Short mmCIF file of C-alpha atoms and ligand atoms in Angstrom, two decimals:
data_model
loop_
_atom_site.label_atom_id
_atom_site.label_comp_id
_atom_site.label_asym_id
_atom_site.label_seq_id
_atom_site.Cartn_x
_atom_site.Cartn_y
_atom_site.Cartn_z
CA MET A 220 119.35 146.04 201.22
CA TYR A 221 118.35 146.30 197.61
CA VAL A 222 115.41 146.91 195.28
CA GLN A 223 114.56 146.11 191.67
CA ARG A 224 114.72 149.43 189.81
CA CYS A 225 113.61 150.37 186.30
CA ILE A 226 116.51 151.72 184.22
CA GLU A 227 114.08 153.94 182.27
CA CYS A 228 111.72 155.58 184.77
CA GLY A 229 113.35 154.74 188.10
CA ARG A 230 110.28 153.01 189.49
CA GLU A 231 111.17 150.55 192.24
CA TYR A 232 109.85 147.05 192.95
CA ALA A 233 110.33 145.08 196.15
CA PRO A 234 112.98 142.31 196.10
CA ASP A 235 110.34 139.58 196.45
CA GLU A 236 108.03 140.84 193.69
CA VAL A 237 108.05 138.47 190.71
CA VAL A 238 108.38 140.95 187.87
CA TYR A 239 110.72 140.95 184.87
CA THR A 240 110.16 144.37 183.29
CA CYS A 241 108.70 147.64 184.53
CA GLU A 242 105.12 148.71 183.84
CA CYS A 243 106.64 151.26 181.46
CA GLY A 244 108.31 148.41 179.56
CA GLY A 245 111.79 149.28 180.83
CA LEU A 246 114.40 146.75 181.97
CA LEU A 247 114.96 146.27 185.70
CA GLU A 248 118.24 146.15 187.55
CA ILE A 249 119.10 145.27 191.13
CA ALA A 250 120.11 148.43 193.00
CA TYR A 251 121.94 148.19 196.36
CA ASN A 252 122.46 150.82 198.96
CA LEU A 253 126.24 150.74 198.66
CA ASP A 254 126.62 152.61 201.97
CA ASP A 255 125.44 149.39 203.66
CA ILE A 256 128.20 147.32 202.09
CA ASP A 257 131.60 146.97 203.71
CA PRO A 258 134.14 146.85 200.85
CA SER A 259 136.32 144.47 202.87
CA THR A 260 133.63 141.79 202.49
CA ILE A 261 134.45 141.89 198.76
CA THR A 262 138.23 142.27 198.97
CA ALA A 263 138.90 139.78 201.79
CA PRO A 264 141.29 137.08 200.55
CA GLY A 265 139.69 133.76 199.65
CA ARG A 266 139.14 131.26 196.87
CA LEU A 267 137.61 132.98 193.84
CA CYS A 268 134.02 131.90 193.15
CA VAL A 269 130.61 133.49 192.67
CA TRP A 270 129.55 133.26 196.32
CA LYS A 271 132.74 134.87 197.63
CA TYR A 272 130.97 138.11 196.74
CA ARG A 273 127.76 137.32 198.62
CA SER A 274 127.49 140.75 200.20
CA LEU A 275 126.77 142.11 196.69
CA LEU A 276 124.42 139.29 195.68
CA PRO A 277 120.64 139.46 196.19
CA VAL A 278 120.08 136.08 197.86
CA ARG A 279 119.65 135.41 201.58
CA ARG A 280 118.99 131.64 201.66
CA GLU A 281 121.68 128.97 201.35
CA PRO A 282 122.63 129.06 197.67
CA ILE A 283 122.13 126.21 195.20
CA THR A 284 125.72 125.88 194.08
CA LEU A 285 128.10 123.67 192.12
CA LEU A 286 131.14 125.85 192.94
CA GLU A 287 130.78 127.98 189.83
CA GLY A 288 133.13 130.83 188.97
CA GLY A 289 136.78 130.94 189.98
CA THR A 290 137.64 130.48 186.30
CA PRO A 291 141.24 130.96 185.16
CA LEU A 292 142.58 134.26 183.84
CA TYR A 293 145.30 133.26 181.38
CA ARG A 294 148.07 135.60 180.20
CA CYS A 295 148.43 135.04 176.44
CA ASN A 296 152.01 135.80 175.38
CA GLU A 297 151.72 134.12 171.98
CA LEU A 298 148.65 136.09 170.99
CA GLU A 299 150.22 139.27 172.40
CA ARG A 300 153.07 138.81 169.94
CA GLU A 301 150.80 137.86 167.06
CA LEU A 302 148.37 140.74 167.59
CA GLY A 303 150.98 143.28 168.68
CA ILE A 304 149.55 144.14 172.08
CA ARG A 305 151.31 144.63 175.41
CA GLU A 306 149.05 142.82 177.84
CA LEU A 307 146.37 140.32 176.88
CA TYR A 308 144.47 137.98 179.16
CA VAL A 309 141.72 135.48 178.49
CA LYS A 310 139.15 134.85 181.21
CA HIS A 311 138.06 131.32 180.32
CA GLU A 312 134.44 130.99 181.34
CA GLY A 313 134.36 127.60 179.62
CA MET A 314 135.84 126.30 182.90
CA ASN A 315 132.52 126.58 184.76
CA PRO A 316 130.51 123.48 185.82
CA THR A 317 128.57 123.19 182.53
CA GLY A 318 131.25 124.92 180.49
CA SER A 319 129.82 128.43 180.15
CA PHE A 320 129.39 131.64 182.15
CA LYS A 321 125.63 130.99 182.30
CA ASP A 322 126.31 128.98 185.48
CA ARG A 323 127.17 132.18 187.35
CA GLY A 324 123.75 133.58 186.53
CA MET A 325 121.89 130.36 187.17
CA THR A 326 123.33 129.66 190.61
CA VAL A 327 121.90 133.03 191.67
CA GLY A 328 118.73 132.76 189.56
CA VAL A 329 117.74 129.29 190.74
CA SER A 330 118.59 130.14 194.36
CA LYS A 331 116.30 133.17 193.98
CA ALA A 332 113.57 131.00 192.46
CA LEU A 333 113.56 128.84 195.61
CA GLU A 334 113.67 131.88 197.87
CA LEU A 335 110.60 133.21 196.06
CA GLY A 336 108.80 129.86 196.40
CA MET A 337 108.60 129.24 192.65
CA LYS A 338 107.68 125.70 191.57
CA VAL A 339 109.02 125.50 187.98
CA VAL A 340 111.90 127.32 186.24
CA ALA A 341 111.99 127.98 182.49
CA CYS A 342 114.03 129.62 179.74
CA ALA A 343 114.52 129.93 176.02
CA SER A 344 118.06 129.23 174.95
CA THR A 345 120.57 129.04 172.13
CA GLY A 346 121.91 126.11 174.19
CA ASN A 347 124.10 127.14 177.10
CA THR A 348 121.34 128.69 179.18
CA SER A 349 119.38 125.44 178.88
CA ALA A 350 122.38 123.33 179.97
CA SER A 351 122.89 125.57 182.95
CA LEU A 352 119.24 125.73 183.96
CA ALA A 353 119.09 121.95 183.69
CA ILE A 354 121.95 121.35 186.14
CA TYR A 355 120.81 123.88 188.70
CA GLY A 356 117.26 122.60 188.36
CA ALA A 357 118.59 119.12 189.09
CA ARG A 358 120.68 120.36 192.02
CA ALA A 359 117.69 122.23 193.48
CA ASN A 360 115.25 119.46 192.66
CA ILE A 361 112.91 121.82 190.82
CA PRO A 362 111.51 121.07 187.34
CA ALA A 363 113.13 122.96 184.44
CA VAL A 364 111.50 123.64 181.05
CA VAL A 365 113.70 124.81 178.18
CA LEU A 366 112.76 125.99 174.67
CA LEU A 367 115.44 125.56 171.99
CA PRO A 368 115.44 126.75 168.36
CA SER A 369 115.14 123.54 166.34
CA GLY A 370 118.33 122.42 164.58
CA LYS A 371 120.38 125.41 165.73
CA VAL A 372 121.76 124.23 169.06
CA ALA A 373 125.29 122.81 169.37
CA LEU A 374 125.42 119.12 170.23
CA GLY A 375 127.09 119.29 173.65
CA LYS A 376 124.52 121.75 174.95
CA VAL A 377 121.57 119.56 173.95
CA ALA A 378 123.28 116.57 175.55
CA GLN A 379 123.58 118.45 178.84
CA ALA A 380 120.00 119.73 178.88
CA LEU A 381 118.69 116.22 178.17
CA MET A 382 120.95 114.30 180.57
CA HIS A 383 120.34 116.66 183.49
CA GLY A 384 116.63 116.05 183.14
CA ALA A 385 115.13 119.27 181.81
CA LYS A 386 111.94 119.12 179.78
CA VAL A 387 113.43 120.03 176.39
CA LEU A 388 111.19 121.52 173.70
CA SER A 389 112.57 122.02 170.19
CA ILE A 390 110.76 125.00 168.68
CA GLN A 391 110.24 125.40 164.93
CA GLY A 392 111.54 128.95 165.03
CA ASN A 393 114.57 131.00 166.02
CA PHE A 394 115.77 132.01 169.50
CA ASP A 395 113.87 135.30 169.49
CA GLU A 396 110.61 133.45 168.81
CA ALA A 397 111.38 130.87 171.51
CA LEU A 398 111.99 133.67 174.01
CA GLU A 399 108.68 135.32 173.19
CA LEU A 400 106.92 131.97 173.72
CA VAL A 401 108.58 131.21 177.05
CA ARG A 402 107.75 134.69 178.32
CA GLN A 403 104.07 134.00 177.57
CA LEU A 404 104.31 130.55 179.18
CA CYS A 405 105.85 131.96 182.37
CA GLU A 406 103.22 134.67 182.51
CA SER A 407 100.27 132.29 182.18
CA GLU A 408 101.61 129.32 184.20
CA GLY A 409 103.53 131.12 186.93
CA PHE A 410 106.84 129.51 185.92
CA TYR A 411 109.96 131.46 186.89
CA LEU A 412 111.64 132.97 183.83
CA LEU A 413 115.42 132.65 183.90
CA ASN A 414 116.47 134.36 180.70
CA SER A 415 118.79 137.32 181.06
CA VAL A 416 115.85 139.73 181.15
CA ASN A 417 115.64 138.48 184.75
CA PRO A 418 117.77 140.99 186.70
CA TYR A 419 118.70 138.45 189.39
CA ARG A 420 120.46 136.25 186.87
CA LEU A 421 122.67 139.11 185.75
CA GLU A 422 123.77 139.67 189.35
CA GLY A 423 125.55 136.32 189.27
CA GLN A 424 127.24 137.15 185.97
CA LYS A 425 128.64 140.45 187.25
CA THR A 426 131.06 138.41 189.40
CA ILE A 427 133.17 138.00 186.24
CA ALA A 428 134.15 141.64 186.78
CA PHE A 429 134.94 141.03 190.45
CA GLU A 430 137.16 138.07 189.65
CA VAL A 431 139.02 139.90 186.87
CA ALA A 432 139.71 142.87 189.12
CA GLU A 433 140.72 140.66 192.04
CA ALA A 434 143.07 138.56 189.88
CA LEU A 435 144.73 141.79 188.70
CA GLY A 436 145.28 142.98 192.29
CA TRP A 437 142.13 145.13 192.33
CA HIS A 438 143.12 146.93 189.16
CA VAL A 439 140.94 147.04 186.09
CA PRO A 440 142.17 146.41 182.55
CA ASP A 441 141.87 149.18 179.96
CA CYS A 442 139.42 147.13 177.86
CA VAL A 443 137.17 144.12 178.26
CA VAL A 444 136.16 142.43 175.00
CA LEU A 445 133.35 139.87 174.75
CA PRO A 446 130.77 138.37 172.41
CA VAL A 447 127.27 139.82 172.54
CA GLY A 448 124.07 137.87 171.89
CA ASN A 449 121.11 138.73 174.08
CA ALA A 450 123.42 141.39 175.58
CA GLY A 451 123.00 140.39 179.22
CA ASN A 452 126.61 139.53 179.95
CA ILE A 453 128.16 142.78 178.77
CA SER A 454 125.56 144.64 180.85
CA ALA A 455 126.23 142.47 183.89
CA ILE A 456 130.02 142.75 183.71
CA TYR A 457 129.82 146.51 183.33
CA LYS A 458 127.54 146.70 186.38
CA GLY A 459 130.10 144.70 188.36
CA PHE A 460 132.90 147.08 187.44
CA ARG A 461 130.69 150.07 188.25
CA GLU A 462 129.91 148.71 191.70
CA LEU A 463 133.61 148.12 192.46
CA ARG A 464 134.38 151.69 191.46
CA ASP A 465 131.44 153.12 193.40
CA LEU A 466 132.59 151.22 196.50
CA GLY A 467 136.03 152.79 196.12
CA ILE A 468 137.68 149.39 195.55
CA THR A 469 138.90 150.26 192.05
CA GLU A 470 139.57 153.60 190.37
CA SER A 471 137.84 153.29 187.04
CA VAL A 472 135.84 151.06 184.72
CA PRO A 473 137.22 149.38 181.59
CA LYS A 474 136.07 150.24 178.09
CA MET A 475 133.42 147.62 177.32
CA CYS A 476 133.76 146.30 173.76
CA GLY A 477 130.98 144.11 172.40
CA ILE A 478 131.52 141.81 169.42
CA GLN A 479 128.77 140.41 167.21
CA ALA A 480 128.73 138.20 164.13
CA GLU A 481 128.32 139.77 160.69
CA GLY A 482 124.98 138.02 160.15
CA SER A 483 123.56 138.97 163.53
CA LYS A 484 124.61 142.47 164.56
CA PRO A 485 121.77 144.74 165.75
CA ILE A 486 123.90 146.20 168.57
CA VAL A 487 126.77 147.01 166.21
CA GLU A 488 124.36 148.81 163.87
CA ALA A 489 122.82 150.81 166.70
CA PHE A 490 126.31 151.74 167.95
CA ALA A 491 127.40 152.86 164.47
CA ALA A 492 124.36 155.17 164.39
CA ARG A 493 124.98 156.31 168.00
CA ALA A 494 121.41 155.16 168.65
CA LEU A 495 119.93 154.17 172.01
CA GLU A 496 117.69 151.47 170.55
CA ILE A 497 118.20 148.65 168.10
CA ALA A 498 116.36 147.64 164.94
CA PRO A 499 115.88 143.86 165.33
CA GLU A 500 117.43 141.54 162.74
CA PRO A 501 114.62 139.14 161.66
CA THR A 502 116.86 136.38 160.26
CA PRO A 503 120.11 136.23 162.29
CA GLU A 504 122.68 133.72 161.02
CA THR A 505 126.18 132.73 162.16
CA VAL A 506 128.32 129.69 162.92
CA ALA A 507 128.52 131.12 166.46
CA THR A 508 125.09 129.83 167.47
CA ALA A 509 125.36 131.21 171.02
CA ILE A 510 125.14 134.74 169.60
CA ARG A 511 122.65 133.99 166.82
CA ILE A 512 120.15 136.48 168.27
CA GLY A 513 118.41 139.20 166.28
CA ASN A 514 116.44 140.99 168.98
CA PRO A 515 118.62 141.22 172.11
CA VAL A 516 116.42 141.96 175.13
CA ASN A 517 119.19 143.74 177.04
CA ALA A 518 120.13 146.03 174.15
CA LYS A 519 119.49 149.22 176.12
CA LYS A 520 121.63 148.17 179.06
CA ALA A 521 124.37 147.02 176.71
CA LEU A 522 124.39 150.20 174.66
CA SER A 523 124.61 152.38 177.75
CA ALA A 524 127.45 150.17 179.08
CA ILE A 525 129.32 150.71 175.82
CA TYR A 526 128.64 154.47 175.61
CA GLU A 527 129.28 155.24 179.29
CA SER A 528 132.53 153.29 179.41
CA GLY A 529 133.87 154.74 176.16
CA GLY A 530 133.77 151.29 174.60
CA TYR A 531 132.96 150.08 171.12
CA ALA A 532 130.94 147.53 169.13
CA VAL A 533 132.13 145.75 165.97
CA ASP A 534 131.16 142.71 163.97
CA VAL A 535 133.35 139.91 162.69
CA SER A 536 132.82 137.32 159.96
CA ASP A 537 132.35 133.61 160.60
CA GLU A 538 135.76 133.03 158.95
CA GLN A 539 137.41 135.43 161.39
CA ILE A 540 135.65 133.72 164.30
CA LEU A 541 136.84 130.28 163.22
CA ALA A 542 140.40 131.54 162.63
CA SER A 543 140.50 133.00 166.16
CA GLN A 544 139.04 129.80 167.60
CA ARG A 545 141.95 127.92 166.00
CA ALA A 546 144.51 130.49 167.17
CA LEU A 547 143.29 130.21 170.77
CA ALA A 548 143.29 126.43 170.55
CA GLN A 549 146.67 125.97 168.86
CA ARG A 550 148.74 128.97 170.02
CA GLU A 551 147.51 129.17 173.60
CA GLY A 552 145.95 125.78 174.38
CA ILE A 553 142.61 127.39 175.17
CA GLY A 554 139.62 125.48 173.78
CA VAL A 555 136.54 127.64 173.21
CA GLU A 556 133.32 127.43 171.26
CA PRO A 557 132.91 129.70 168.21
CA ALA A 558 130.97 132.52 169.92
CA SER A 559 133.74 132.88 172.49
CA ALA A 560 136.37 133.26 169.79
CA ALA A 561 134.47 136.31 168.50
CA SER A 562 136.13 138.19 171.38
CA VAL A 563 139.64 137.61 170.04
CA ALA A 564 138.54 138.14 166.42
CA GLY A 565 136.97 141.41 167.54
CA LEU A 566 140.09 142.47 169.44
CA LYS A 567 142.14 141.94 166.29
CA LYS A 568 139.75 144.14 164.34
CA LEU A 569 139.71 146.86 167.03
CA LEU A 570 143.53 146.90 167.03
CA ASP A 571 143.57 147.18 163.23
CA MET A 572 141.05 150.03 163.42
CA GLY A 573 143.14 151.83 166.03
CA VAL A 574 140.27 151.78 168.53
CA ILE A 575 142.40 149.76 170.96
CA GLN A 576 146.09 150.77 171.21
CA GLU A 577 148.98 148.35 171.46
CA ASP A 578 150.02 149.63 174.90
CA GLU A 579 146.63 148.89 176.47
CA SER A 580 145.76 145.97 178.72
CA VAL A 581 142.89 143.82 177.47
CA VAL A 582 140.83 140.99 178.90
CA CYS A 583 138.90 138.84 176.40
CA ILE A 584 136.06 136.83 177.90
CA THR A 585 135.84 133.37 176.34
CA THR A 586 132.29 132.50 177.23
CA GLY A 587 132.00 128.77 176.52
CA HIS A 588 134.07 125.59 176.18
CA LEU A 589 135.24 123.96 172.94
CA LEU A 590 133.38 120.71 173.73
CA LYS A 591 130.05 122.50 173.59
CA ASP A 592 130.22 122.38 169.80
CA PRO A 593 132.23 119.35 168.69
CA GLU A 594 130.58 119.29 165.27
CA THR A 595 131.94 122.70 164.28
CA ALA A 596 135.38 121.79 165.63
CA ILE A 597 135.45 118.59 163.57
CA ALA A 598 134.07 120.25 160.44
CA ASN A 599 136.85 122.85 160.55
CA SER A 600 139.75 120.51 161.28
CA PRO A 601 141.54 117.98 159.06
CA PRO A 602 140.14 114.47 159.65
CA PRO A 603 142.13 111.87 161.61
CA ILE A 604 144.55 109.93 159.39
CA GLU A 605 143.39 106.34 158.79
CA VAL A 606 146.32 103.98 159.27
CA ASP A 607 146.84 100.19 159.09
CA ALA A 608 147.87 98.56 162.37
CA THR A 609 151.56 98.19 161.41
CA ILE A 610 154.57 100.18 162.61
CA GLU A 611 155.57 100.94 159.00
CA ALA A 612 152.19 102.47 158.26
CA VAL A 613 152.29 104.47 161.50
CA LYS A 614 155.74 105.84 160.68
CA ARG A 615 154.69 106.73 157.13
CA ALA A 616 151.74 108.65 158.54
CA VAL A 617 153.82 110.42 161.23
CA PHE A 618 156.66 111.46 158.91
CA GLY A 619 154.77 111.59 155.63
C1 LIG B 96 125.05 133.21 176.19
C2 LIG B 96 126.34 133.22 175.46
C3 LIG B 96 126.83 134.37 174.83
C4 LIG B 96 126.05 135.63 174.75
O1 LIG B 96 125.83 136.26 175.97
P1 LIG B 96 124.66 137.32 176.12
O2 LIG B 96 124.58 137.60 177.56
O3 LIG B 96 123.42 136.68 175.58
O4 LIG B 96 125.06 138.51 175.30
C5 LIG B 96 128.07 134.31 174.23
N1 LIG B 96 128.79 133.17 174.23
C6 LIG B 96 128.35 132.05 174.82
C7 LIG B 96 129.20 130.83 174.76
C8 LIG B 96 127.11 132.05 175.45
O5 LIG B 96 126.69 130.91 176.02
ZN1 LIG B 97 109.83 152.01 184.22
#
């Protein structure tokens, strides 16, 4: 069995207690008694997906699922050559049901909400969390309320939240303010909060680590590189790798490398100062709206994941993000949204800095699909060529 345990003071809460942080203010994590878990339930052959790893997931009821997870791990020979690295893979989380890794967390989170008898689910979101909560809310037939920062959410994400029937509120403020508001709303109305402060949601996201290790024959790469916003995913993936190692399934954990945008980098600054806490950024700004977050709630978990694993944190500019988005799209055929491309932009920088060596194996996590943010893709591409409907004009355009 498992408990909810405070990462600061160790205090434990029962699995069915609706609580998001400890009385001391610390973050909670789900702690299993690993002696109870038969490693062969994890390593048994089968189709990759979140619920393959049920024995390490904190849900007993039938899950609310849309067959999330099982995303491709692509070897990237072109980028290996371009960046000068031996072994590079991209785990494309854009291939989930709504097009982001948030689905892994929400299938677990919404299943847990039903198990706990909750009547309404809610979140604040830079976009993808709202899309994901909306579809699992629809699938579970439970109302979903989402708070979005006005004018700062990519088009595809809003379309999903609206079409799947969530109650969508556009807040005149940034993500950090929306999160504060939804926390108060959940507290006063008894709605179930499904931001990544909720430790159950992160349990679903840790299956990224399981799938990476399984796809590599139960070996772990030297480094995992991913974008960091609210810092839940890096914490979750690290926890997954830790559990595999503690179960004796794998030998080690990868170095966890978190990438932030230049205009929104509290974790990078804390890492540079070897600090354990962040100083929030009041006015975060970046083209990568999914990581436009100035006060990441999971900062402490993320920083200990980075320190414990011997990892690193760096920032990249919007130009570098957009260049890597184009490289992934045009050199490898992998379409990702800007935040996801921060992983590859960050890898390039870490190679240049000598933090990652050319003979290491690296997995970049591309967190969301290109179609999430069509406006940015169009704004950074040449426009279609307008052509008269004659074969001469078509040929001139093709060869011209
Ligand atoms: C949510 C999200 C992130 C950031 O993940 P955190 O867990 O908040 O650090 C990065 N990229 C995309 C596409 C996302 O949707
Ligand atoms: Zn505590």
